[in-house]
Coordinates of C-alpha atoms and ligand atoms in Angstrom, one line a residue:
M24 CA 70.9 -54.9 0.5
D25 CA 69.8 -56.8 3.4
E26 CA 66.1 -58.0 2.5
T27 CA 63.9 -57.7 -0.8
A28 CA 60.7 -57.3 -1.6
D29 CA 58.7 -56.5 -5.0
I30 CA 56.7 -53.7 -3.9
I31 CA 57.0 -51.4 -0.5
I32 CA 54.3 -49.5 0.3
I33 CA 55.0 -46.6 3.0
G34 CA 52.0 -45.7 5.6
G35 CA 49.5 -48.2 7.2
G36 CA 46.5 -45.7 6.6
V37 CA 43.2 -46.2 4.7
M38 CA 45.5 -45.8 1.2
G39 CA 48.5 -48.0 2.2
T40 CA 46.6 -50.7 3.7
S41 CA 43.8 -50.7 0.8
T42 CA 46.5 -51.0 -1.9
A43 CA 48.4 -53.5 0.0
L44 CA 45.0 -55.4 -0.2
H45 CA 44.2 -54.6 -3.9
L46 CA 47.9 -55.5 -4.9
A47 CA 48.2 -58.6 -3.0
E48 CA 45.0 -59.8 -4.4
Q49 CA 46.3 -59.4 -7.7
G50 CA 49.1 -61.8 -7.1
V51 CA 51.9 -59.3 -7.8
G52 CA 54.7 -60.9 -5.8
E53 CA 55.9 -59.8 -2.1
V54 CA 54.1 -56.9 -1.0
L55 CA 55.3 -55.3 2.1
L56 CA 53.7 -52.6 4.2
L57 CA 55.6 -50.4 6.4
E58 CA 53.7 -48.5 9.3
K59 CA 56.1 -46.5 11.4
S60 CA 53.5 -45.9 14.1
S61 CA 50.5 -48.0 14.4
L62 CA 47.6 -48.8 11.7
G63 CA 45.5 -45.8 11.4
A64 CA 47.4 -43.4 13.4
G65 CA 47.4 -40.8 10.8
S66 CA 44.3 -38.6 9.4
S67 CA 42.8 -42.4 8.7
G68 CA 41.9 -42.9 12.6
K69 CA 40.0 -39.9 13.4
S70 CA 38.2 -39.6 10.2
G71 CA 34.4 -39.0 9.8
A72 CA 34.8 -42.0 7.3
I73 CA 31.4 -40.3 5.5
L74 CA 30.9 -42.4 2.2
R75 CA 28.9 -40.1 -0.2
Q76 CA 28.9 -40.0 -3.8
H77 CA 27.9 -36.4 -4.3
Y78 CA 30.6 -35.0 -6.4
S79 CA 31.1 -32.9 -9.2
H80 CA 32.7 -34.8 -11.8
E81 CA 32.4 -38.3 -13.6
V82 CA 35.6 -39.7 -12.2
S83 CA 35.1 -38.7 -8.2
V84 CA 31.3 -40.1 -8.6
R85 CA 32.6 -43.4 -10.2
M86 CA 35.2 -43.7 -7.5
A87 CA 33.0 -42.9 -4.8
R88 CA 30.2 -45.4 -6.0
T89 CA 33.0 -48.4 -6.2
S90 CA 34.3 -47.7 -3.4
L91 CA 31.1 -47.6 -1.5
Q92 CA 30.1 -50.7 -3.2
F93 CA 33.3 -52.2 -1.6
Y94 CA 32.9 -51.2 1.9
E95 CA 29.5 -52.5 1.7
N96 CA 30.2 -55.5 0.6
F97 CA 33.4 -55.9 3.1
Q98 CA 32.3 -57.9 6.0
A99 CA 30.3 -60.6 3.3
R100 CA 33.5 -60.8 1.2
Y101 CA 36.2 -60.5 4.2
D102 CA 34.2 -61.9 7.0
R103 CA 35.4 -58.8 9.2
E104 CA 33.1 -56.3 10.4
I105 CA 33.9 -52.2 9.6
G106 CA 30.7 -50.8 11.4
F107 CA 28.9 -49.7 8.2
C108 CA 25.7 -47.8 8.6
Q109 CA 23.8 -46.2 6.0
P110 CA 21.9 -43.3 7.4
G111 CA 21.8 -41.1 4.1
M112 CA 22.7 -37.6 3.8
L113 CA 21.5 -34.1 2.9
F114 CA 23.2 -31.8 0.9
I115 CA 21.9 -28.2 2.2
A116 CA 21.8 -25.4 -0.2
N117 CA 19.8 -22.5 -1.3
E118 CA 18.0 -21.2 -4.4
A119 CA 21.5 -19.2 -5.2
Q120 CA 23.1 -22.6 -5.5
R121 CA 20.2 -24.5 -7.3
E122 CA 22.5 -24.8 -10.8
A123 CA 25.4 -26.3 -9.6
L124 CA 23.1 -28.7 -7.2
E125 CA 21.1 -29.8 -9.9
R126 CA 24.0 -30.4 -12.4
N127 CA 25.6 -32.5 -9.7
V128 CA 22.5 -34.6 -9.1
E129 CA 21.8 -35.1 -12.9
L130 CA 25.6 -36.5 -13.2
Q131 CA 25.0 -38.4 -10.1
R132 CA 21.8 -39.9 -11.6
S133 CA 23.0 -40.6 -14.8
L134 CA 26.1 -42.9 -13.1
G135 CA 23.4 -45.0 -10.8
V136 CA 23.5 -42.9 -7.8
D137 CA 20.0 -42.6 -6.0
T138 CA 19.9 -39.3 -5.2
Q139 CA 17.2 -36.2 -5.8
I140 CA 16.6 -32.6 -5.1
L141 CA 14.2 -31.5 -2.1
D142 CA 12.8 -28.0 -2.1
A143 CA 12.1 -26.5 1.6
A144 CA 8.4 -28.3 1.6
A145 CA 10.0 -31.8 1.1
L146 CA 12.8 -30.8 3.2
R147 CA 10.6 -30.5 6.5
A148 CA 8.6 -33.2 5.4
A149 CA 11.4 -35.3 5.2
E150 CA 13.4 -33.8 8.0
P151 CA 10.3 -32.4 10.8
H152 CA 12.8 -31.8 13.5
A153 CA 14.9 -29.5 11.3
R154 CA 14.5 -25.7 10.7
F155 CA 14.9 -24.6 6.7
A156 CA 14.1 -21.3 5.4
D157 CA 11.8 -20.8 2.6
D158 CA 14.5 -20.6 0.0
A159 CA 16.4 -23.6 1.3
L160 CA 17.1 -26.4 -1.3
G161 CA 18.6 -29.9 -0.7
A162 CA 20.2 -33.1 -2.4
W163 CA 19.3 -36.0 -0.7
E164 CA 21.2 -39.3 -1.0
P165 CA 19.8 -42.2 1.0
E166 CA 22.6 -44.7 -0.1
A167 CA 25.5 -42.3 1.8
A168 CA 27.0 -44.3 4.4
Y169 CA 29.8 -44.3 7.2
V170 CA 32.2 -46.7 8.5
N171 CA 34.3 -47.2 11.9
P172 CA 37.5 -46.1 10.5
V173 CA 39.7 -47.8 12.8
K174 CA 38.0 -51.1 12.3
T175 CA 38.2 -50.4 8.5
V176 CA 41.6 -50.0 8.3
H177 CA 42.5 -52.8 10.6
G178 CA 40.0 -54.8 8.0
L179 CA 41.7 -53.8 5.4
A180 CA 45.1 -54.7 6.8
A181 CA 44.0 -58.1 7.8
A182 CA 42.6 -58.9 4.3
A183 CA 45.6 -57.7 2.9
Q184 CA 47.4 -60.2 4.9
E185 CA 45.6 -63.1 4.2
A186 CA 46.1 -62.2 0.6
G187 CA 49.6 -62.8 1.1
A188 CA 50.9 -59.1 2.1
T189 CA 53.4 -58.5 4.8
I190 CA 52.7 -55.6 7.2
R191 CA 55.1 -54.5 9.9
T192 CA 54.3 -51.7 12.0
G193 CA 56.5 -50.0 14.2
I194 CA 58.8 -49.7 11.2
G195 CA 59.3 -46.4 9.4
A196 CA 60.9 -46.0 6.2
A197 CA 63.9 -43.6 6.9
E198 CA 64.6 -43.2 3.3
V199 CA 63.8 -44.2 -0.3
L200 CA 66.3 -45.2 -1.8
R201 CA 67.2 -44.5 -5.6
D202 CA 69.4 -45.2 -8.4
G203 CA 69.6 -42.2 -10.4
G204 CA 66.3 -42.0 -12.1
A205 CA 64.8 -45.3 -10.5
V206 CA 63.6 -46.6 -7.1
R207 CA 66.0 -49.5 -5.7
G208 CA 64.3 -49.8 -2.3
V209 CA 64.2 -48.1 1.3
R210 CA 66.0 -47.8 4.4
T211 CA 64.1 -48.4 7.4
D212 CA 64.5 -46.1 10.5
G213 CA 66.4 -49.6 12.1
D214 CA 68.8 -49.0 9.1
T215 CA 67.9 -52.2 6.9
K216 CA 67.9 -51.8 3.6
I217 CA 65.2 -53.4 1.9
R218 CA 65.4 -54.0 -1.9
A219 CA 62.5 -53.3 -4.1
D220 CA 61.8 -51.9 -7.7
V221 CA 58.4 -50.2 -6.7
V222 CA 57.7 -48.1 -3.4
V223 CA 54.0 -46.5 -2.8
N224 CA 54.1 -43.7 -0.7
T225 CA 50.9 -43.2 1.0
A226 CA 52.6 -41.7 3.9
G227 CA 49.4 -39.1 4.2
P228 CA 51.0 -36.0 6.4
W229 CA 54.2 -37.2 6.1
A230 CA 54.0 -38.1 2.3
G231 CA 55.5 -34.5 1.4
Q232 CA 58.6 -35.0 3.7
I233 CA 59.8 -38.3 2.0
L234 CA 59.3 -36.3 -1.4
D235 CA 61.3 -33.5 -0.1
Q236 CA 64.1 -36.0 1.0
L237 CA 64.4 -37.0 -3.0
G238 CA 64.4 -33.4 -4.0
L239 CA 60.9 -33.4 -5.2
D240 CA 58.7 -30.6 -5.1
Y241 CA 54.9 -31.1 -4.9
P242 CA 52.3 -28.6 -3.5
L243 CA 51.2 -30.9 -0.4
Q244 CA 50.5 -28.9 2.8
V245 CA 49.2 -30.0 6.3
V246 CA 46.7 -28.5 8.3
R247 CA 44.9 -28.9 11.4
P248 CA 40.6 -29.5 11.1
E249 CA 38.9 -29.2 14.1
Q250 CA 36.1 -31.8 15.3
A251 CA 33.5 -31.3 18.0
F252 CA 31.1 -34.0 19.7
F253 CA 27.6 -33.6 21.3
E254 CA 25.7 -36.0 23.1
P255 CA 22.1 -35.1 22.6
P256 CA 19.6 -34.8 25.4
A257 CA 17.7 -38.2 25.9
D258 CA 14.4 -37.1 25.0
V259 CA 15.9 -36.6 21.5
E260 CA 14.8 -39.9 19.6
E261 CA 15.5 -38.9 16.4
R262 CA 19.2 -40.0 15.1
P263 CA 20.3 -37.6 13.0
T264 CA 21.2 -38.4 9.5
M265 CA 24.4 -36.8 8.0
Y266 CA 24.3 -33.2 6.5
A267 CA 26.8 -31.2 4.5
D268 CA 25.1 -28.0 5.5
L269 CA 26.5 -25.4 2.8
L270 CA 24.7 -22.5 4.6
N271 CA 26.1 -23.0 7.8
G272 CA 29.5 -24.2 6.8
V273 CA 29.4 -27.6 8.5
Y274 CA 29.0 -31.2 8.6
W275 CA 27.7 -33.8 11.0
K276 CA 27.2 -37.4 11.1
P277 CA 26.4 -39.5 13.9
E278 CA 29.3 -41.7 15.6
Q279 CA 28.8 -45.1 16.6
S280 CA 27.6 -44.3 20.2
D281 CA 24.7 -41.9 20.6
W282 CA 27.3 -38.7 20.0
V283 CA 27.0 -36.4 16.9
R284 CA 30.5 -35.2 15.2
V285 CA 30.4 -31.9 13.7
G286 CA 32.9 -30.3 11.3
K287 CA 34.0 -27.7 9.0
L288 CA 33.2 -27.7 5.3
A289 CA 36.2 -25.4 4.6
F290 CA 39.7 -26.0 5.6
D291 CA 41.0 -22.4 4.3
D292 CA 41.8 -21.0 7.6
D293 CA 42.8 -23.8 9.5
E294 CA 46.1 -23.8 11.0
E295 CA 49.2 -25.2 9.2
V296 CA 50.8 -28.0 10.6
T297 CA 54.8 -28.1 10.1
N298 CA 55.7 -31.5 12.1
P299 CA 52.6 -34.1 11.9
D300 CA 54.5 -35.6 15.0
H301 CA 53.7 -33.2 17.1
Y302 CA 50.4 -31.3 16.6
D303 CA 48.0 -29.8 18.9
E304 CA 45.5 -32.5 19.0
G305 CA 43.0 -30.4 21.6
V306 CA 39.8 -28.4 20.3
S307 CA 39.4 -24.7 20.9
N308 CA 36.6 -23.2 23.1
D309 CA 36.0 -21.3 19.9
F310 CA 35.3 -23.9 17.5
V311 CA 32.9 -26.1 19.9
S312 CA 31.0 -23.0 20.3
F313 CA 30.7 -22.4 16.5
A314 CA 29.9 -25.9 16.2
H315 CA 27.1 -25.9 18.6
S316 CA 25.6 -23.2 17.3
A317 CA 25.6 -24.1 13.6
L318 CA 23.9 -27.4 14.8
T319 CA 21.2 -25.7 16.7
D320 CA 20.4 -23.2 13.8
R321 CA 19.5 -26.4 12.1
L322 CA 18.8 -29.2 14.8
P323 CA 17.2 -26.9 17.7
A324 CA 16.9 -30.1 20.1
F325 CA 20.6 -30.0 20.1
E326 CA 20.2 -26.7 22.1
H327 CA 20.8 -28.6 25.7
A328 CA 23.3 -31.6 24.3
V329 CA 26.1 -32.4 26.3
S330 CA 29.3 -31.0 24.8
W331 CA 32.5 -33.9 25.0
G332 CA 34.9 -31.4 23.8
G333 CA 36.9 -32.8 20.4
C334 CA 40.1 -32.9 19.0
G335 CA 42.5 -31.5 16.4
A336 CA 42.9 -34.0 13.7
L337 CA 45.2 -33.9 10.2
Y338 CA 44.2 -33.1 6.5
T339 CA 46.9 -33.1 3.9
V340 CA 45.5 -30.7 0.8
T341 CA 46.5 -29.5 -2.3
P342 CA 45.8 -26.2 -4.2
D343 CA 42.7 -27.9 -5.9
S344 CA 41.7 -29.9 -2.9
H345 CA 42.0 -33.0 -4.9
P346 CA 44.5 -35.6 -4.2
L347 CA 47.6 -36.4 -6.2
V348 CA 47.7 -39.9 -7.1
G349 CA 50.1 -41.9 -9.4
A350 CA 53.1 -42.5 -10.9
V351 CA 55.8 -39.8 -9.8
P352 CA 57.3 -38.7 -13.8
E353 CA 60.7 -38.0 -12.0
V354 CA 61.5 -41.4 -10.4
E355 CA 60.8 -44.4 -12.0
G356 CA 59.0 -47.0 -9.7
L357 CA 57.8 -44.3 -7.2
Y358 CA 54.3 -43.9 -6.8
L359 CA 52.5 -41.4 -4.4
A360 CA 48.8 -40.9 -3.2
S361 CA 48.4 -38.2 -0.7
G362 CA 46.6 -35.2 -0.8
F363 CA 43.2 -36.3 -0.1
S364 CA 42.3 -32.7 1.3
G365 CA 39.6 -34.2 4.0
H366 CA 37.6 -36.5 1.5
G367 CA 40.0 -39.5 1.0
F368 CA 38.5 -42.0 3.2
K369 CA 35.4 -42.9 0.8
L370 CA 37.8 -43.0 -2.2
A371 CA 40.4 -45.7 -0.9
P372 CA 39.2 -48.6 -2.3
A373 CA 39.0 -47.4 -5.8
V374 CA 42.7 -45.5 -5.3
G375 CA 43.8 -49.0 -4.2
R376 CA 42.7 -50.5 -7.2
G377 CA 43.9 -47.6 -9.4
L378 CA 47.3 -48.1 -8.0
T379 CA 47.5 -51.8 -8.8
G380 CA 46.0 -51.0 -12.5
L381 CA 48.7 -48.5 -12.9
I382 CA 51.7 -50.9 -11.3
T383 CA 50.4 -54.2 -12.8
E384 CA 49.7 -52.4 -16.5
T385 CA 45.9 -53.4 -16.0
D386 CA 42.8 -51.7 -16.0
P387 CA 42.8 -48.7 -13.3
A388 CA 39.3 -47.8 -13.6
P389 CA 37.3 -46.2 -12.1
F390 CA 40.4 -44.5 -11.4
D391 CA 41.5 -42.0 -14.4
P392 CA 45.6 -41.1 -14.1
D393 CA 45.3 -37.7 -16.0
F394 CA 42.4 -36.9 -13.6
L395 CA 44.1 -36.9 -10.5
A396 CA 48.1 -36.9 -11.9
V397 CA 50.7 -35.6 -9.4
D398 CA 52.0 -33.3 -11.7
R399 CA 48.9 -31.8 -13.1
L400 CA 48.9 -28.7 -11.4
R401 CA 52.5 -28.0 -13.2
H402 CA 50.7 -28.2 -16.3
D403 CA 47.7 -26.1 -15.2
R404 CA 45.2 -28.4 -14.7
P405 CA 43.3 -28.1 -11.8
V406 CA 40.1 -30.1 -10.7
T407 CA 37.5 -27.1 -10.5
V408 CA 34.2 -27.7 -8.3
P409 CA 31.3 -25.5 -8.7
Y410 CA 30.8 -25.0 -4.6
S411 CA 32.5 -22.5 -2.7
Y412 CA 33.4 -25.7 -0.6
S413 CA 35.6 -27.7 -2.2
I414 CA 36.0 -30.5 0.5
L415 CA 32.7 -31.4 -1.5
G416 CA 34.4 -32.1 -4.7
Ligands
LIG504 C1 38.8 -35.4 11.0 C2 38.8 -35.8 9.9 C3 37.8 -36.5 9.2 C4 37.9 -36.8 8.0 N1 36.4 -37.2 7.3 C5 36.4 -38.0 6.3 C6 34.9 -38.3 5.6 O1 34.0 -38.3 6.3 N2 34.9 -38.9 4.4 C7 36.1 -39.2 3.7 O2 36.1 -39.8 2.8 N3 37.3 -38.3 4.4 C8 37.5 -37.7 5.3 N4 38.6 -37.4 5.9 C9 39.6 -37.7 5.3 C10 40.6 -39.2 5.4 O3 40.0 -39.7 6.4 C11 41.8 -39.0 4.5 O4 41.7 -38.5 3.3 C12 42.3 -40.3 4.9 O5 42.4 -41.0 6.0 C13 43.8 -40.6 4.3 O6 44.3 -41.6 4.5 P1 46.2 -42.1 4.0 O7 46.4 -43.3 4.2 O8 46.3 -41.2 2.7 O9 46.8 -40.9 5.3 P2 47.2 -41.5 6.8 O10 46.2 -42.3 7.6 O11 47.5 -40.2 7.6 O12 48.0 -42.8 6.8 C14 49.8 -42.2 6.7 C15 50.1 -43.3 7.8 O13 51.6 -43.2 7.2 C16 52.3 -43.4 8.3 N5 53.7 -42.8 7.9 C17 54.4 -41.5 7.7 N6 55.3 -41.3 7.5 C18 56.0 -43.1 7.4 C19 57.3 -43.2 7.0 N7 58.1 -42.5 6.8 N8 57.1 -44.9 7.2 C20 56.3 -45.6 7.7 N9 55.2 -45.1 7.8 C21 54.6 -43.8 7.7 C22 51.5 -42.8 9.4 O14 51.9 -43.0 10.9 C23 50.3 -43.1 9.0 O15 49.7 -44.3 10.0 C24 38.9 -37.1 7.4 C25 40.1 -36.7 7.7 C26 40.1 -35.9 9.0 C27 41.4 -36.1 10.1

C-alpha cells in the first residue's frame, strides 16, 4: 500500500462531509474524504435543501429535528454562514387525507415539533394571497427552514478539516480493495493504494456503481427530477413561504434571490439515468409549464412571473423511498449511506452522527440502524408511508 488512513469516505456531498465532520470530532484517527470532482458536485449542490420535520415515522422525525437544530446552530458553532432561513412550511391536503395528516401532526407534536392543522378558513387567514378550496386542509410547520446547499457542503467540509479530517478533491476512488470478506482500503483513479479498515460509501448517485464493482446487489436507482425557477413580478410583495402542495403534486420554496423553485413531489415518472456522469441537465418546456400552472393555481400573483427555465438533477432512489444507511453485511468494514430519494439533505447531520456511532460502537441515536438497515428490503421490511407522495416520508 502507498498510503494509510483509518477511515476513507468516498464522496464529498452533504453525507460525506457531514460524516467526515462527525467522525473527526469523535477523534477516531485519520479520516480521509475523497471527492472525484468538486464538493457538492452531485445531488447536494442542486438541492432545495428544505429542512422540515413533517415525517410519518418517529425515527425520521427525530433525525430531522436533531439535524434542523444542528443546521440552525451551525454558524454559531463553526463560524461559517450557510444561508439558514426559516420561513416555515405548509403541507396542503384535503379532507380525504385528514386522517394521515392528523396522525402525523400528532406524532410530530409528541416529539416536540411545533406544528398544527389548519382548516380552509385558517389557511385563507394565514395566506391571504393564496387560493384554497373549501375542503382544503393544511399542516403548518413554522420551524421549517432551508439552507444554501453549496455553502453548507463547503461549511461542513471546512469544519471537518478544522477537526482534523483530510479532504482531497479531484481524486476518485476507482476501486474498493477487499481481502476476502473485509475491506482493505481504496485504489484511487491515480492508481494510489490507500490502506484503511473502514470505507464509507457516500457516493450518492454513484454509490451503486461502487457496490456493483464489489459484486453487491442493492436496489439503488438514479432518476432525473426537473426543477423550474420563477421570479415574481415586482409588485408581489409577499415572499412565499414553503409549500408541499399534495393536491397539485408540487413543492416550492424561495431561493436566496427573489426566485421561487418548483419541483414535483413524485419521482415515479422521472427518467432513469444509467450514467450519472452524463445526464441531461436541462429542463423541458412541458415541465416549466406544468410547474407554472401548479404554482399559479395556488398563488395567482405568479401568473405574470418571469420564467427562468430550470435544470435537471439527480435523485438516488430506493423501492421504499428511504435511504440505505449502515454496515454492509457482506463486507466487514464497509458502510453505505445512499438512496435518500429526494429528501436527504435535511437528514445529513443525523446520518453523519449515526454512521459515526456505528463505526465507533457508540450511541448512533437518533439514527436507528434497524429502521434504515441496508438489507431491510431483502428481509421484506420496507418503510411504509401513508401519503401517495413517498418523498414526504
Ligand atoms: C433537485 C433536488 C432537490 C432536492 N431537495 C431536497 C430538499 O429540499 N430537502 C432535502 O432534504 N433533500 C433534498 N434533496 C435530496 C438531497 O439533496 C440528497 O438526498 C443529498 O444531497 C444526497 O447527498 P449525498 O452526499 O448522498 O450525494 P451527492 O451530493 O450526490 O454526493 C456524492 C458525491 O460523491 C462523489 N463521487 C461519486 N463517485 C465517487 C468516487 N468513485 N470517488 C470519489 N467521489 C465520488 C460525487 O462527485 C458527489 O460529489 C434534493 C435533491 C435534488 C437533486
